Amino acid sequence: MNTAMTQAELERILDQAVQDVTERTAGVRLHQEDMPPGEDLCTVHITFDQGFRTSLTLCADTSLLARMACNSFHEESVSAEDLEEFSKEYFNVLCGRIARAMFQETQVPAHFNPPTFHSGRYEPEGQEVQFVLTYSSGQREGAQLIHHVPRPQEDGNDT
């Protein structure tokens, strides 16, 4: 099912969802820009377990996610637990929007597992990067939405 739409169509759907959901849920405008996140990162990851055999990873500056959480919660600061909960809920909403848009384009229903949160950069096992959308918040904060596809099976490698 990974060929149900072109990469350009998928990139458009992902980009529109990221920009809309981020502004609506967290009051932050993201723009595609070639400025990858810095060293202090958090990653949120989901795997589509029905409909599409892909996964999405959002790797972002911790400061960006914290600012988004503060905006969403109307607080001056957030705890590490609040940051994790906000990040997972934000990504859940984002991926729901993406799944709905993908269904409208392909008529393939998609389901994804609950998001997982990781401090630092997370690379899912058995997956390879198909493409990366890179964003800046305009305040020197970066984020990347990474679309992964299953890594081709190699003969004799059962790891």
PDB file of C-alpha atoms in Angstrom:
ATOM      1  CA  MET A   1       0.000   0.000   0.000  1.00  0.00           C
ATOM      2  CA  ASN A   2       2.997   2.330   0.106  1.00  0.00           C
ATOM      3  CA  THR A   3       2.428   3.173  -3.569  1.00  0.00           C
ATOM      4  CA  ALA A   4      -1.200   4.323  -3.188  1.00  0.00           C
ATOM      5  CA  MET A   5      -0.120   7.946  -3.756  1.00  0.00           C
ATOM      6  CA  THR A   6       2.942   9.722  -5.075  1.00  0.00           C
ATOM      7  CA  GLN A   7       5.650  10.955  -2.754  1.00  0.00           C
ATOM      8  CA  ALA A   8       4.843  14.540  -3.754  1.00  0.00           C
ATOM      9  CA  GLU A   9       1.175  14.038  -2.783  1.00  0.00           C
ATOM     10  CA  LEU A  10       2.187  12.499   0.544  1.00  0.00           C
ATOM     11  CA  GLU A  11       4.646  15.321   1.255  1.00  0.00           C
ATOM     12  CA  ARG A  12       1.888  17.858   0.549  1.00  0.00           C
ATOM     13  CA  ILE A  13      -0.522  16.092   2.931  1.00  0.00           C
ATOM     14  CA  LEU A  14       2.105  15.854   5.683  1.00  0.00           C
ATOM     15  CA  ASP A  15       3.221  19.465   5.290  1.00  0.00           C
ATOM     16  CA  GLN A  16      -0.316  20.848   5.350  1.00  0.00           C
ATOM     17  CA  ALA A  17      -1.190  18.762   8.417  1.00  0.00           C
ATOM     18  CA  VAL A  18       1.965  19.814  10.307  1.00  0.00           C
ATOM     19  CA  GLN A  19       1.425  23.492   9.643  1.00  0.00           C
ATOM     20  CA  ASP A  20      -2.337  23.466  10.386  1.00  0.00           C
ATOM     21  CA  VAL A  21      -2.256  21.271  13.501  1.00  0.00           C
ATOM     22  CA  THR A  22       0.763  23.052  15.000  1.00  0.00           C
ATOM     23  CA  GLU A  23      -0.766  26.484  14.610  1.00  0.00           C
ATOM     24  CA  ARG A  24      -4.215  25.413  15.837  1.00  0.00           C
ATOM     25  CA  THR A  25      -3.152  23.304  18.832  1.00  0.00           C
ATOM     26  CA  ALA A  26      -0.036  25.159  19.961  1.00  0.00           C
ATOM     27  CA  GLY A  27      -0.167  28.622  18.420  1.00  0.00           C
ATOM     28  CA  VAL A  28       3.184  28.142  16.666  1.00  0.00           C
ATOM     29  CA  ARG A  29       3.740  28.759  12.962  1.00  0.00           C
ATOM     30  CA  LEU A  30       6.181  26.381  11.328  1.00  0.00           C
ATOM     31  CA  HIS A  31       7.700  26.994   7.917  1.00  0.00           C
ATOM     32  CA  GLN A  32       9.572  24.545   5.741  1.00  0.00           C
ATOM     33  CA  GLU A  33      13.182  25.574   5.992  1.00  0.00           C
ATOM     34  CA  ASP A  34      16.465  23.724   5.770  1.00  0.00           C
ATOM     35  CA  MET A  35      17.341  24.206   9.458  1.00  0.00           C
ATOM     36  CA  PRO A  36      17.540  20.853  11.243  1.00  0.00           C
ATOM     37  CA  PRO A  37      16.963  20.651  14.986  1.00  0.00           C
ATOM     38  CA  GLY A  38      19.884  21.217  17.333  1.00  0.00           C
ATOM     39  CA  GLU A  39      21.383  18.898  19.947  1.00  0.00           C
ATOM     40  CA  ASP A  40      18.700  19.037  22.676  1.00  0.00           C
ATOM     41  CA  LEU A  41      15.997  16.943  21.022  1.00  0.00           C
ATOM     42  CA  CYS A  42      12.872  14.959  21.692  1.00  0.00           C
ATOM     43  CA  THR A  43      11.329  12.462  19.294  1.00  0.00           C
ATOM     44  CA  VAL A  44       7.786  11.210  18.940  1.00  0.00           C
ATOM     45  CA  HIS A  45       7.140   8.159  16.777  1.00  0.00           C
ATOM     46  CA  ILE A  46       4.150   6.217  15.418  1.00  0.00           C
ATOM     47  CA  THR A  47       3.797   3.176  13.207  1.00  0.00           C
ATOM     48  CA  PHE A  48       0.863   2.633  10.903  1.00  0.00           C
ATOM     49  CA  ASP A  49      -0.184  -0.955  11.642  1.00  0.00           C
ATOM     50  CA  GLN A  50      -3.085  -1.108   9.171  1.00  0.00           C
ATOM     51  CA  GLY A  51      -3.548   0.384   5.733  1.00  0.00           C
ATOM     52  CA  PHE A  52       0.004   1.575   5.176  1.00  0.00           C
ATOM     53  CA  ARG A  53       3.255  -0.083   6.200  1.00  0.00           C
ATOM     54  CA  THR A  54       5.010   3.136   7.128  1.00  0.00           C
ATOM     55  CA  SER A  55       5.907   5.135  10.195  1.00  0.00           C
ATOM     56  CA  LEU A  56       6.323   8.791  11.071  1.00  0.00           C
ATOM     57  CA  THR A  57       8.824  10.382  13.414  1.00  0.00           C
ATOM     58  CA  LEU A  58       8.803  13.967  14.659  1.00  0.00           C
ATOM     59  CA  CYS A  59      12.223  14.995  15.903  1.00  0.00           C
ATOM     60  CA  ALA A  60      12.189  18.511  17.360  1.00  0.00           C
ATOM     61  CA  ASP A  61      14.144  20.868  19.544  1.00  0.00           C
ATOM     62  CA  THR A  62      13.018  20.377  23.129  1.00  0.00           C
ATOM     63  CA  SER A  63      12.590  24.150  23.405  1.00  0.00           C
ATOM     64  CA  LEU A  64      10.095  24.122  20.517  1.00  0.00           C
ATOM     65  CA  LEU A  65       7.999  21.327  22.019  1.00  0.00           C
ATOM     66  CA  ALA A  66       8.137  23.002  25.447  1.00  0.00           C
ATOM     67  CA  ARG A  67       6.969  26.310  23.972  1.00  0.00           C
ATOM     68  CA  MET A  68       4.169  24.524  22.130  1.00  0.00           C
ATOM     69  CA  ALA A  69       3.145  22.774  25.368  1.00  0.00           C
ATOM     70  CA  CYS A  70       3.211  26.048  27.308  1.00  0.00           C
ATOM     71  CA  ASN A  71       1.020  27.694  24.677  1.00  0.00           C
ATOM     72  CA  SER A  72      -1.393  24.778  24.652  1.00  0.00           C
ATOM     73  CA  PHE A  73      -1.621  24.566  28.459  1.00  0.00           C
ATOM     74  CA  HIS A  74      -1.567  28.363  28.940  1.00  0.00           C
ATOM     75  CA  GLU A  75       1.342  27.952  31.381  1.00  0.00           C
ATOM     76  CA  GLU A  76       4.697  29.713  31.803  1.00  0.00           C
ATOM     77  CA  SER A  77       6.609  26.425  32.008  1.00  0.00           C
ATOM     78  CA  VAL A  78       5.960  22.687  31.838  1.00  0.00           C
ATOM     79  CA  SER A  79       7.410  19.666  33.617  1.00  0.00           C
ATOM     80  CA  ALA A  80       9.179  16.843  31.797  1.00  0.00           C
ATOM     81  CA  GLU A  81       6.035  14.739  32.238  1.00  0.00           C
ATOM     82  CA  ASP A  82       3.841  17.495  30.792  1.00  0.00           C
ATOM     83  CA  LEU A  83       6.218  17.845  27.847  1.00  0.00           C
ATOM     84  CA  GLU A  84       6.010  14.125  27.120  1.00  0.00           C
ATOM     85  CA  GLU A  85       2.215  14.007  27.455  1.00  0.00           C
ATOM     86  CA  PHE A  86       1.749  17.093  25.283  1.00  0.00           C
ATOM     87  CA  SER A  87       4.145  15.758  22.627  1.00  0.00           C
ATOM     88  CA  LYS A  88       2.340  12.415  22.411  1.00  0.00           C
ATOM     89  CA  GLU A  89      -1.110  14.017  22.299  1.00  0.00           C
ATOM     90  CA  TYR A  90      -0.012  16.600  19.707  1.00  0.00           C
ATOM     91  CA  PHE A  91       1.479  13.852  17.526  1.00  0.00           C
ATOM     92  CA  ASN A  92      -1.638  11.720  17.965  1.00  0.00           C
ATOM     93  CA  VAL A  93      -3.799  14.614  16.704  1.00  0.00           C
ATOM     94  CA  LEU A  94      -1.356  15.283  13.851  1.00  0.00           C
ATOM     95  CA  CYS A  95      -1.296  11.639  12.764  1.00  0.00           C
ATOM     96  CA  GLY A  96      -5.095  11.441  12.983  1.00  0.00           C
ATOM     97  CA  ARG A  97      -5.292  14.388  10.625  1.00  0.00           C
ATOM     98  CA  ILE A  98      -2.775  12.715   8.305  1.00  0.00           C
ATOM     99  CA  ALA A  99      -4.658   9.389   8.355  1.00  0.00           C
ATOM    100  CA  ARG A 100      -7.922  11.182   7.518  1.00  0.00           C
ATOM    101  CA  ALA A 101      -6.300  13.068   4.616  1.00  0.00           C
ATOM    102  CA  MET A 102      -4.658   9.891   3.325  1.00  0.00           C
ATOM    103  CA  PHE A 103      -8.034   8.120   3.415  1.00  0.00           C
ATOM    104  CA  GLN A 104      -9.654  10.953   1.454  1.00  0.00           C
ATOM    105  CA  GLU A 105      -6.945  10.611  -1.211  1.00  0.00           C
ATOM    106  CA  THR A 106      -6.668   6.798  -1.392  1.00  0.00           C
ATOM    107  CA  GLN A 107      -9.829   5.315   0.200  1.00  0.00           C
ATOM    108  CA  VAL A 108      -7.430   3.115   2.234  1.00  0.00           C
ATOM    109  CA  PRO A 109      -8.303   3.216   5.947  1.00  0.00           C
ATOM    110  CA  ALA A 110      -5.235   3.580   8.127  1.00  0.00           C
ATOM    111  CA  HIS A 111      -4.688   2.839  11.789  1.00  0.00           C
ATOM    112  CA  PHE A 112      -1.632   3.705  13.852  1.00  0.00           C
ATOM    113  CA  ASN A 113      -0.273   2.642  17.211  1.00  0.00           C
ATOM    114  CA  PRO A 114      -0.174   5.116  20.104  1.00  0.00           C
ATOM    115  CA  PRO A 115       2.775   7.527  19.846  1.00  0.00           C
ATOM    116  CA  THR A 116       5.961   6.785  21.749  1.00  0.00           C
ATOM    117  CA  PHE A 117       8.150   9.534  23.213  1.00  0.00           C
ATOM    118  CA  HIS A 118      11.946   9.478  23.333  1.00  0.00           C
ATOM    119  CA  SER A 119      14.478  11.937  24.704  1.00  0.00           C
ATOM    120  CA  GLY A 120      17.064  12.536  21.996  1.00  0.00           C
ATOM    121  CA  ARG A 121      16.904  11.225  18.438  1.00  0.00           C
ATOM    122  CA  TYR A 122      15.082   7.939  17.858  1.00  0.00           C
ATOM    123  CA  GLU A 123      15.560   5.754  14.780  1.00  0.00           C
ATOM    124  CA  PRO A 124      12.955   2.986  14.351  1.00  0.00           C
ATOM    125  CA  GLU A 125      14.347  -0.492  13.747  1.00  0.00           C
ATOM    126  CA  GLY A 126      13.616  -2.186  10.434  1.00  0.00           C
ATOM    127  CA  GLN A 127      12.691   1.130   8.802  1.00  0.00           C
ATOM    128  CA  GLU A 128      14.546   3.435   6.450  1.00  0.00           C
ATOM    129  CA  VAL A 129      13.991   7.106   5.728  1.00  0.00           C
ATOM    130  CA  GLN A 130      11.981   7.798   2.583  1.00  0.00           C
ATOM    131  CA  PHE A 131      11.961  11.601   3.001  1.00  0.00           C
ATOM    132  CA  VAL A 132      12.314  14.349   5.590  1.00  0.00           C
ATOM    133  CA  LEU A 133      10.366  17.599   5.906  1.00  0.00           C
ATOM    134  CA  THR A 134      12.389  20.176   7.861  1.00  0.00           C
ATOM    135  CA  TYR A 135      10.804  23.113   9.669  1.00  0.00           C
ATOM    136  CA  SER A 136      11.753  26.233  11.564  1.00  0.00           C
ATOM    137  CA  SER A 137       9.593  28.087  14.042  1.00  0.00           C
ATOM    138  CA  GLY A 138      11.080  31.472  13.192  1.00  0.00           C
ATOM    139  CA  GLN A 139      12.715  31.564  16.626  1.00  0.00           C
ATOM    140  CA  ARG A 140      15.738  29.431  15.727  1.00  0.00           C
ATOM    141  CA  GLU A 141      13.875  26.244  16.742  1.00  0.00           C
ATOM    142  CA  GLY A 142      13.824  23.327  14.341  1.00  0.00           C
ATOM    143  CA  ALA A 143      11.793  20.197  13.726  1.00  0.00           C
ATOM    144  CA  GLN A 144      11.841  17.356  11.240  1.00  0.00           C
ATOM    145  CA  LEU A 145       8.966  15.125  10.204  1.00  0.00           C
ATOM    146  CA  ILE A 146      10.502  11.908   8.912  1.00  0.00           C
ATOM    147  CA  HIS A 147       8.579   9.399   6.808  1.00  0.00           C
ATOM    148  CA  HIS A 148       9.918   5.846   7.125  1.00  0.00           C
ATOM    149  CA  VAL A 149       9.240   2.796   4.989  1.00  0.00           C
ATOM    150  CA  PRO A 150      10.133  -0.828   5.739  1.00  0.00           C
ATOM    151  CA  ARG A 151      13.760  -1.677   5.054  1.00  0.00           C
ATOM    152  CA  PRO A 152      14.039  -4.286   2.290  1.00  0.00           C
ATOM    153  CA  GLN A 153      14.695  -7.774   3.672  1.00  0.00           C
ATOM    154  CA  GLU A 154      18.200  -9.051   3.034  1.00  0.00           C
ATOM    155  CA  ASP A 155      18.741 -12.760   2.428  1.00  0.00           C
ATOM    156  CA  GLY A 156      20.319 -14.515   5.378  1.00  0.00           C
ATOM    157  CA  ASN A 157      19.849 -11.586   7.757  1.00  0.00           C
ATOM    158  CA  ASP A 158      17.269 -12.501  10.383  1.00  0.00           C
ATOM    159  CA  THR A 159      18.150  -9.810  12.934  1.00  0.00           C
TER     160      THR A 159
END
